Coordinates of C-alpha atoms and ligand atoms in Angstrom, one line a residue:
M14 CA 117.9 92.8 80.3
N15 CA 116.1 92.9 83.5
K16 CA 112.8 91.4 82.3
D17 CA 110.6 91.9 85.3
L18 CA 111.6 95.4 86.0
L19 CA 110.7 98.3 83.7
I20 CA 113.4 100.9 83.5
G21 CA 113.0 104.2 81.6
A22 CA 112.0 107.8 81.8
A23 CA 108.9 109.9 81.9
T24 CA 107.5 113.1 80.3
A25 CA 104.1 114.9 80.2
A26 CA 102.5 116.2 77.0
H27 CA 102.2 119.8 78.0
Q28 CA 105.8 120.0 79.2
V29 CA 107.4 118.6 76.0
E30 CA 105.1 118.5 73.0
G31 CA 104.6 122.2 72.2
N32 CA 101.6 124.1 70.8
N33 CA 99.1 122.7 73.2
I34 CA 96.8 125.5 72.2
H35 CA 93.4 124.1 73.5
S36 CA 94.6 123.6 77.0
D37 CA 93.9 125.7 80.1
F38 CA 97.6 126.1 80.7
W39 CA 98.0 127.7 77.3
V40 CA 95.4 130.3 78.3
M41 CA 97.0 130.9 81.7
E42 CA 100.6 131.2 80.3
N43 CA 99.6 133.8 77.7
L44 CA 97.8 136.3 79.9
K45 CA 99.3 139.7 80.3
H46 CA 99.9 139.2 84.1
S47 CA 100.6 135.5 83.8
D48 CA 102.3 134.0 86.9
F49 CA 104.4 131.7 84.7
A50 CA 108.0 132.5 84.2
E51 CA 107.5 132.1 80.4
P52 CA 104.9 130.4 78.1
S53 CA 105.4 126.8 77.0
G54 CA 105.3 127.7 73.3
L55 CA 106.9 125.0 71.1
A56 CA 108.3 123.4 74.3
V57 CA 110.8 120.9 73.0
D58 CA 108.8 119.9 70.0
H59 CA 108.4 116.4 71.1
Y60 CA 105.1 116.2 69.2
N61 CA 107.1 116.1 66.0
R62 CA 110.3 114.6 67.4
Y63 CA 109.0 111.7 69.5
E64 CA 110.7 109.1 67.2
E65 CA 114.1 110.6 67.8
D66 CA 113.5 110.9 71.5
I67 CA 112.1 107.3 71.9
K68 CA 115.0 106.0 69.9
L69 CA 117.5 107.7 72.1
L70 CA 115.9 106.2 75.2
A71 CA 115.9 102.7 73.6
D72 CA 119.5 103.0 72.3
A73 CA 120.6 103.8 75.9
G74 CA 119.2 100.4 77.0
C75 CA 116.0 101.5 78.6
S76 CA 112.8 99.4 78.4
A77 CA 109.9 101.8 79.3
Y78 CA 108.6 105.2 78.5
R79 CA 105.9 107.0 80.4
F80 CA 104.2 109.8 78.5
S81 CA 100.8 111.5 78.6
I82 CA 98.0 111.8 76.1
E83 CA 96.7 115.4 76.0
W84 CA 93.0 115.6 76.6
A85 CA 92.8 119.0 75.0
R86 CA 94.1 117.6 71.7
I87 CA 91.7 114.6 71.7
E88 CA 88.7 116.7 72.7
P89 CA 89.4 120.4 71.8
E90 CA 85.8 121.3 72.3
E91 CA 83.3 119.4 74.5
G92 CA 82.0 116.4 72.7
R93 CA 84.1 117.0 69.5
Y94 CA 86.8 114.3 69.3
D95 CA 89.8 114.7 67.0
Y96 CA 90.6 111.4 65.4
R97 CA 93.8 112.7 63.9
E98 CA 95.2 113.2 67.4
I99 CA 94.3 109.6 68.2
E100 CA 96.3 108.6 65.2
H101 CA 99.2 110.7 66.5
Y102 CA 99.3 108.8 69.8
R103 CA 98.8 105.5 68.0
K104 CA 102.1 106.3 66.2
V105 CA 103.8 107.1 69.4
L106 CA 102.6 103.9 71.0
R107 CA 103.8 101.9 68.0
C108 CA 107.1 103.6 67.9
C109 CA 107.6 102.5 71.5
R110 CA 106.9 98.9 70.6
E111 CA 109.1 99.0 67.5
N112 CA 111.9 100.1 69.8
G113 CA 111.3 97.4 72.5
I114 CA 109.9 100.0 74.9
T115 CA 106.8 99.3 77.1
P116 CA 104.6 102.4 77.0
I117 CA 103.0 103.7 80.3
V118 CA 100.3 106.2 79.4
T119 CA 98.9 108.9 81.6
L120 CA 95.5 110.3 80.6
H121 CA 95.7 113.5 82.6
H122 CA 99.0 115.2 83.6
F123 CA 97.9 118.5 85.1
S124 CA 96.7 120.2 81.9
S125 CA 93.0 120.1 81.0
P126 CA 91.0 121.4 78.0
A127 CA 90.1 125.1 78.4
W128 CA 86.4 124.2 78.0
L129 CA 86.5 122.0 81.1
I130 CA 87.7 124.9 83.2
R131 CA 85.0 127.1 81.8
K132 CA 82.5 124.6 83.2
G133 CA 84.1 124.7 86.7
G134 CA 86.9 122.1 86.1
W135 CA 88.1 119.9 88.9
T136 CA 85.7 121.3 91.5
N137 CA 82.6 120.5 89.4
E138 CA 80.9 117.1 89.7
C139 CA 80.3 117.1 85.9
T140 CA 84.0 116.5 85.5
V141 CA 83.6 112.9 86.6
D142 CA 81.5 112.2 83.6
S143 CA 83.5 114.3 81.2
F144 CA 86.7 112.5 82.2
A145 CA 85.1 109.1 81.9
K146 CA 83.9 110.0 78.3
Y147 CA 87.3 111.0 77.3
A148 CA 88.8 107.9 78.8
R149 CA 86.2 105.7 77.1
Y150 CA 87.0 107.3 73.7
V151 CA 90.8 106.7 74.2
A152 CA 90.1 103.1 75.3
M153 CA 87.8 102.4 72.4
Q154 CA 90.3 103.8 69.9
L155 CA 93.7 102.8 71.4
G156 CA 92.7 100.0 73.8
D157 CA 94.6 97.2 72.0
E158 CA 97.9 99.2 72.2
L159 CA 97.7 100.0 75.9
E160 CA 99.3 98.1 78.7
Y161 CA 99.6 100.4 81.7
V162 CA 97.4 103.4 82.1
C163 CA 97.8 106.1 84.9
T164 CA 94.4 107.9 84.9
I165 CA 95.5 111.0 86.8
N166 CA 99.0 112.3 87.6
E167 CA 99.6 113.3 91.2
A168 CA 95.9 113.1 92.1
N169 CA 96.8 114.4 95.6
M170 CA 98.2 117.7 94.4
G171 CA 95.1 119.8 95.1
F172 CA 95.1 119.0 98.8
Q173 CA 98.9 119.6 99.0
L174 CA 98.4 123.0 97.6
Q175 CA 95.5 123.7 100.0
K176 CA 97.8 122.9 102.9
V177 CA 100.5 125.3 101.6
M178 CA 97.9 128.0 101.3
D179 CA 96.6 127.4 104.9
D180 CA 100.2 127.4 106.3
M181 CA 100.8 130.7 104.4
K182 CA 97.7 132.2 105.9
K183 CA 98.6 131.1 109.4
A184 CA 102.1 132.6 109.1
S185 CA 100.9 135.7 107.2
Q186 CA 103.3 134.8 104.4
R187 CA 103.0 135.9 100.8
E188 CA 104.9 133.0 99.3
G189 CA 104.9 129.2 99.4
S190 CA 105.6 126.2 97.2
V191 CA 104.9 122.5 96.7
Q192 CA 107.3 120.0 95.3
V193 CA 106.2 120.5 91.7
G194 CA 107.2 123.8 90.0
V195 CA 104.3 125.8 91.4
Q196 CA 105.1 128.9 93.4
L197 CA 102.3 130.5 95.4
D198 CA 103.0 134.2 95.3
M199 CA 99.8 135.9 96.4
K200 CA 100.3 139.2 94.6
K201 CA 101.0 137.5 91.3
I202 CA 98.2 135.1 91.8
L203 CA 95.6 137.7 92.4
L204 CA 96.4 139.7 89.3
S205 CA 96.5 136.6 87.1
M206 CA 93.4 135.2 88.7
L207 CA 91.4 138.3 87.7
E208 CA 92.5 137.8 84.1
Q209 CA 91.9 134.1 84.3
G210 CA 88.3 134.8 85.5
V211 CA 87.7 136.8 82.3
A212 CA 89.4 134.2 80.1
F213 CA 87.5 131.2 81.6
R214 CA 84.3 133.3 82.0
C215 CA 84.0 132.3 85.6
N216 CA 84.3 133.7 89.1
P217 CA 88.1 134.3 89.6
L218 CA 87.9 132.7 93.0
K219 CA 86.5 129.5 91.7
I220 CA 88.8 128.6 88.8
G221 CA 88.9 124.8 88.8
A222 CA 92.3 124.2 87.1
F223 CA 94.0 121.0 88.4
L224 CA 96.9 122.7 90.1
R225 CA 94.7 124.6 92.5
P226 CA 94.1 124.3 96.2
R227 CA 91.2 121.8 96.9
S228 CA 89.6 120.7 100.1
S229 CA 89.4 117.1 101.1
E230 CA 85.8 117.1 100.0
Q231 CA 86.7 118.5 96.6
E232 CA 89.4 115.9 96.2
K233 CA 86.6 113.3 96.1
I234 CA 85.7 114.6 92.6
V235 CA 89.3 113.7 91.5
M236 CA 89.0 110.3 93.0
R237 CA 85.6 109.6 91.5
S238 CA 86.9 110.7 88.1
H239 CA 89.7 108.1 88.5
Q240 CA 87.3 105.4 89.5
A241 CA 84.9 106.2 86.6
A242 CA 87.8 106.2 84.1
K243 CA 89.1 102.9 85.5
Q244 CA 85.7 101.3 85.0
V245 CA 85.4 102.4 81.3
L246 CA 89.0 101.4 80.6
K247 CA 88.5 98.0 82.1
S248 CA 85.3 97.3 80.1
A249 CA 86.7 98.5 76.8
A250 CA 90.2 97.0 77.2
P251 CA 90.2 94.5 80.0
Q252 CA 93.9 93.6 79.6
V253 CA 95.0 97.2 80.6
K254 CA 96.5 97.7 84.0
V255 CA 95.0 100.8 85.6
G256 CA 96.2 103.0 88.5
L257 CA 96.9 106.6 89.3
T258 CA 100.0 108.4 90.7
L259 CA 100.6 110.2 93.9
S260 CA 103.2 112.7 95.0
L261 CA 104.7 111.4 98.2
F262 CA 107.3 112.9 100.5
D263 CA 109.5 110.8 102.7
Y264 CA 108.5 112.3 106.1
Q265 CA 111.2 111.6 108.7
P266 CA 110.1 112.3 112.3
V267 CA 112.6 113.7 114.9
D268 CA 112.3 115.2 118.4
G269 CA 108.7 113.9 119.0
G270 CA 107.5 114.6 115.5
E271 CA 105.9 111.1 115.0
A272 CA 102.3 112.2 115.3
V273 CA 102.8 115.1 112.9
A274 CA 104.6 112.9 110.4
A275 CA 101.8 110.4 110.6
Q276 CA 99.2 113.1 110.1
L277 CA 101.1 114.4 107.0
W278 CA 101.3 110.9 105.6
Q279 CA 97.6 110.4 106.1
E280 CA 96.9 113.7 104.3
D281 CA 99.1 112.8 101.3
F282 CA 98.4 109.1 101.1
G283 CA 96.0 107.5 103.6
Q284 CA 93.0 109.7 102.7
Y285 CA 93.2 108.4 99.1
L286 CA 93.7 104.8 99.9
P287 CA 90.0 103.8 100.0
Y288 CA 89.6 104.9 96.4
I289 CA 92.6 103.1 95.0
Q290 CA 92.8 99.9 97.0
D291 CA 91.7 97.7 94.2
D292 CA 93.8 99.3 91.5
D293 CA 96.3 97.2 89.5
F294 CA 99.2 99.4 90.5
L295 CA 100.1 102.6 92.2
G296 CA 102.4 105.2 90.5
V297 CA 104.8 106.4 93.3
Q298 CA 106.3 109.8 92.7
N299 CA 108.9 111.1 95.1
Y300 CA 111.6 113.8 94.9
S301 CA 112.8 114.4 98.4
R302 CA 112.4 114.0 102.2
K303 CA 111.0 116.3 104.9
I304 CA 112.3 116.2 108.5
V305 CA 109.3 116.6 110.8
D306 CA 109.4 117.7 114.4
A307 CA 106.4 118.3 116.8
K308 CA 105.8 121.7 115.1
G309 CA 105.8 120.4 111.6
A310 CA 108.1 120.0 108.6
R311 CA 111.5 121.8 109.1
E312 CA 113.3 123.7 106.4
P313 CA 116.4 121.7 105.1
A314 CA 119.4 122.1 107.3
K315 CA 121.8 124.9 106.3
D316 CA 124.4 122.6 105.1
A317 CA 122.0 120.2 103.2
P318 CA 122.7 119.9 99.5
L319 CA 119.7 121.4 97.5
T320 CA 118.4 120.8 94.0
Q321 CA 117.6 123.6 91.6
M322 CA 114.0 123.3 93.0
G323 CA 115.1 124.4 96.5
Y324 CA 114.4 121.1 98.2
E325 CA 117.0 118.7 99.6
D326 CA 119.0 116.5 97.2
Y327 CA 118.2 113.2 99.0
P328 CA 118.0 110.2 96.6
Q329 CA 117.4 107.7 99.5
S330 CA 113.9 108.9 99.9
I331 CA 112.3 106.9 97.1
G332 CA 113.4 103.6 98.7
H333 CA 111.9 104.7 102.0
V334 CA 108.6 105.8 100.4
L335 CA 108.2 102.5 98.5
R336 CA 108.5 100.5 101.7
K337 CA 106.0 102.8 103.5
V338 CA 103.5 102.6 100.7
A339 CA 103.8 98.8 100.4
K340 CA 102.7 98.4 104.1
E341 CA 99.2 99.7 103.1
F342 CA 98.7 99.4 99.4
P343 CA 98.3 95.8 98.2
G344 CA 99.0 96.0 94.5
E345 CA 102.2 96.5 92.4
L346 CA 104.2 99.7 92.6
I347 CA 105.8 101.6 89.7
V348 CA 108.1 104.5 90.4
T349 CA 106.4 106.7 87.8
E350 CA 108.6 109.7 88.7
N351 CA 111.9 110.3 90.6
G352 CA 114.6 112.7 89.6
I353 CA 116.8 115.7 90.3
A354 CA 116.9 119.2 88.8
T355 CA 120.5 120.1 88.4
D356 CA 122.9 121.5 85.9
N357 CA 125.6 119.0 87.1
D358 CA 125.1 115.8 85.2
A359 CA 127.7 113.9 87.2
R360 CA 125.5 114.6 90.2
R361 CA 122.5 113.3 88.3
C362 CA 124.4 110.1 87.5
D363 CA 125.1 109.5 91.2
F364 CA 121.5 110.5 92.1
I365 CA 120.2 107.8 89.8
R366 CA 122.6 105.1 91.1
E367 CA 121.8 106.0 94.7
A368 CA 118.0 106.2 94.2
F369 CA 118.0 102.9 92.2
A370 CA 120.0 101.2 95.0
G371 CA 117.2 102.1 97.4
V372 CA 114.6 100.8 94.9
M373 CA 116.4 97.5 94.5
A374 CA 116.9 97.1 98.3
A375 CA 113.1 97.6 98.7
R376 CA 112.5 95.0 96.0
E377 CA 114.8 92.5 97.7
A378 CA 112.9 93.1 100.9
G379 CA 109.7 92.0 99.2
V380 CA 108.2 95.3 98.0
P381 CA 106.5 94.5 94.6
V382 CA 108.2 97.2 92.5
K383 CA 107.5 96.8 88.8
G384 CA 109.3 99.8 87.4
Y385 CA 111.6 102.8 87.8
L386 CA 110.9 105.8 85.6
Y387 CA 113.3 108.7 85.9
W388 CA 111.8 112.2 85.6
S389 CA 112.5 113.4 83.0
L390 CA 113.6 112.1 79.6
L391 CA 114.2 115.7 78.3
D392 CA 114.9 119.1 79.9
N393 CA 111.4 120.6 79.6
F394 CA 108.8 123.1 80.7
E395 CA 108.7 123.0 84.5
W396 CA 105.2 124.6 84.7
Q397 CA 105.3 128.0 86.4
A398 CA 109.0 127.9 86.7
G399 CA 109.5 127.7 82.9
F400 CA 112.4 126.1 81.1
G401 CA 115.2 127.0 83.6
K402 CA 115.0 123.8 85.7
T403 CA 116.9 121.0 84.2
F404 CA 115.7 117.5 85.2
G405 CA 116.4 115.9 81.8
L406 CA 118.6 113.0 80.6
I407 CA 118.7 114.8 77.3
A408 CA 119.4 118.5 76.9
V409 CA 117.7 120.5 74.2
D410 CA 118.9 123.6 72.4
R411 CA 115.5 125.2 71.9
T412 CA 116.6 127.5 69.1
T413 CA 117.3 124.5 66.8
Q414 CA 115.5 121.8 68.9
T415 CA 118.7 119.8 68.7
R416 CA 119.0 116.9 71.2
Y417 CA 122.1 116.4 73.4
P418 CA 122.0 113.1 75.4
K419 CA 123.7 113.4 78.7
V420 CA 125.8 110.7 80.3
S421 CA 123.0 110.1 82.8
L422 CA 120.9 108.7 80.0
K423 CA 123.5 105.9 79.6
V424 CA 123.7 105.4 83.3
L425 CA 119.9 104.9 83.5
G426 CA 120.0 102.4 80.6
S427 CA 122.9 100.5 82.2
L428 CA 120.6 99.7 85.1
N429 CA 118.7 97.5 82.8
A430 CA 121.7 95.3 82.2
K431 CA 121.9 91.9 83.9
E432 CA 124.0 91.8 87.0
G433 CA 127.6 91.6 85.7
E434 CA 126.7 92.4 82.1
N435 CA 128.1 95.8 80.9
K436 CA 129.6 96.2 84.4
D437 CA 132.9 97.6 83.2
E438 CA 131.2 100.0 80.9
Y439 CA 128.8 101.0 83.7
N440 CA 131.5 101.7 86.1
Q441 CA 133.3 104.0 83.7
L442 CA 130.2 106.2 83.1
Ligands
BGC8 C1 105.2 116.4 88.1 C2 106.0 116.9 86.9 C3 107.0 117.9 87.3 C4 108.0 117.2 88.3 C5 109.2 118.0 88.7 C6 106.1 116.2 89.3 O1 105.4 116.5 90.4 O2 104.4 115.3 87.8 O3 105.1 117.3 85.9 O4 107.7 118.4 86.2 O5 107.2 116.9 89.4 O6 108.8 119.1 89.5

């Protein structure tokens, strides 16, 4: 086993657990003019099948599992905490330990309680306090079981969405997208926003769900929420290592694109640095690269291989991003997400090998990488895109919820073997 490198896979509660009925996403998915391809429903029933899933991960040879605690389960109404849900997550944490798996817990992975959005959500200052109260409750109840906590997943997503919106306006386009499964289709958005306004009892133009465009100024609420949560976590459970995660593209300048690439990096990364400098670690999430010229990011070349998500299949990008981050961020780095949406598992196996080679090369060059978590353990609910995008190491027949581990799960687990150990088996996979 590779003792100082955590290797495993990641999920997020709303994408896998099922029946997350108190969350804002549940409300949005079930509206008449919802802009989601389909509702999450029972998802892949991970809430009831976590033991089987964690065991599959451990049996493949992995050593870490990143999952999220669902705020809307813990606090379904403001100020009313549900202890039974704490007990559920305690069982998940213990199941990890019993299987030799280090848990990496995320407190907020895109979905929020519906009541929070009724109060203005991630554009309302009060959220800083609400998030800290939730974090304190989790830390008081589960503190002893926690080791790594990511407060907020892809804390930079609001500003990325804002940029896509601005570009669409400039180009008078009706559609755009960011890396995560969120499509911005103005016609659909307008209809569903009107309904969301009624459902969340607020101005449709000011719905503060997490995956919404936010200005740089509004992003400070997200950063202050992170800092407040970090403080309560550290005082209730000082041994816990705390960080957040960022979605980071590998921007590659060509033809005089250096200044634009630097500006894009500053928007995605640099502007957040002052708020996270002292964190114990940073969760680095990367899925692809963008080639940037003096006019901005180019579309992938015509002959470039694409993933199901429409961006370039380019596993080398994670290694590049780690090296870039390490120049400015002083703490440890954990790859909290990296993966490929494809129905070709042989390609996924190669993607993992190629991405991991980049991670190891960065480590050998001195980058303090502590872990590599593939996204995702299971085929799951890819937000607005629904269940059609398959990132998983395990396929699921959602009519019976039967699990079908893919070869790529074994390939990931084999990375955990010592140099030389299991080599023959690894090469045959
Ligand atoms: C998100 C995941 C998502 C994945 C693939 C990440 O940005 O954190 O929730 O499923 O990308 O799009």
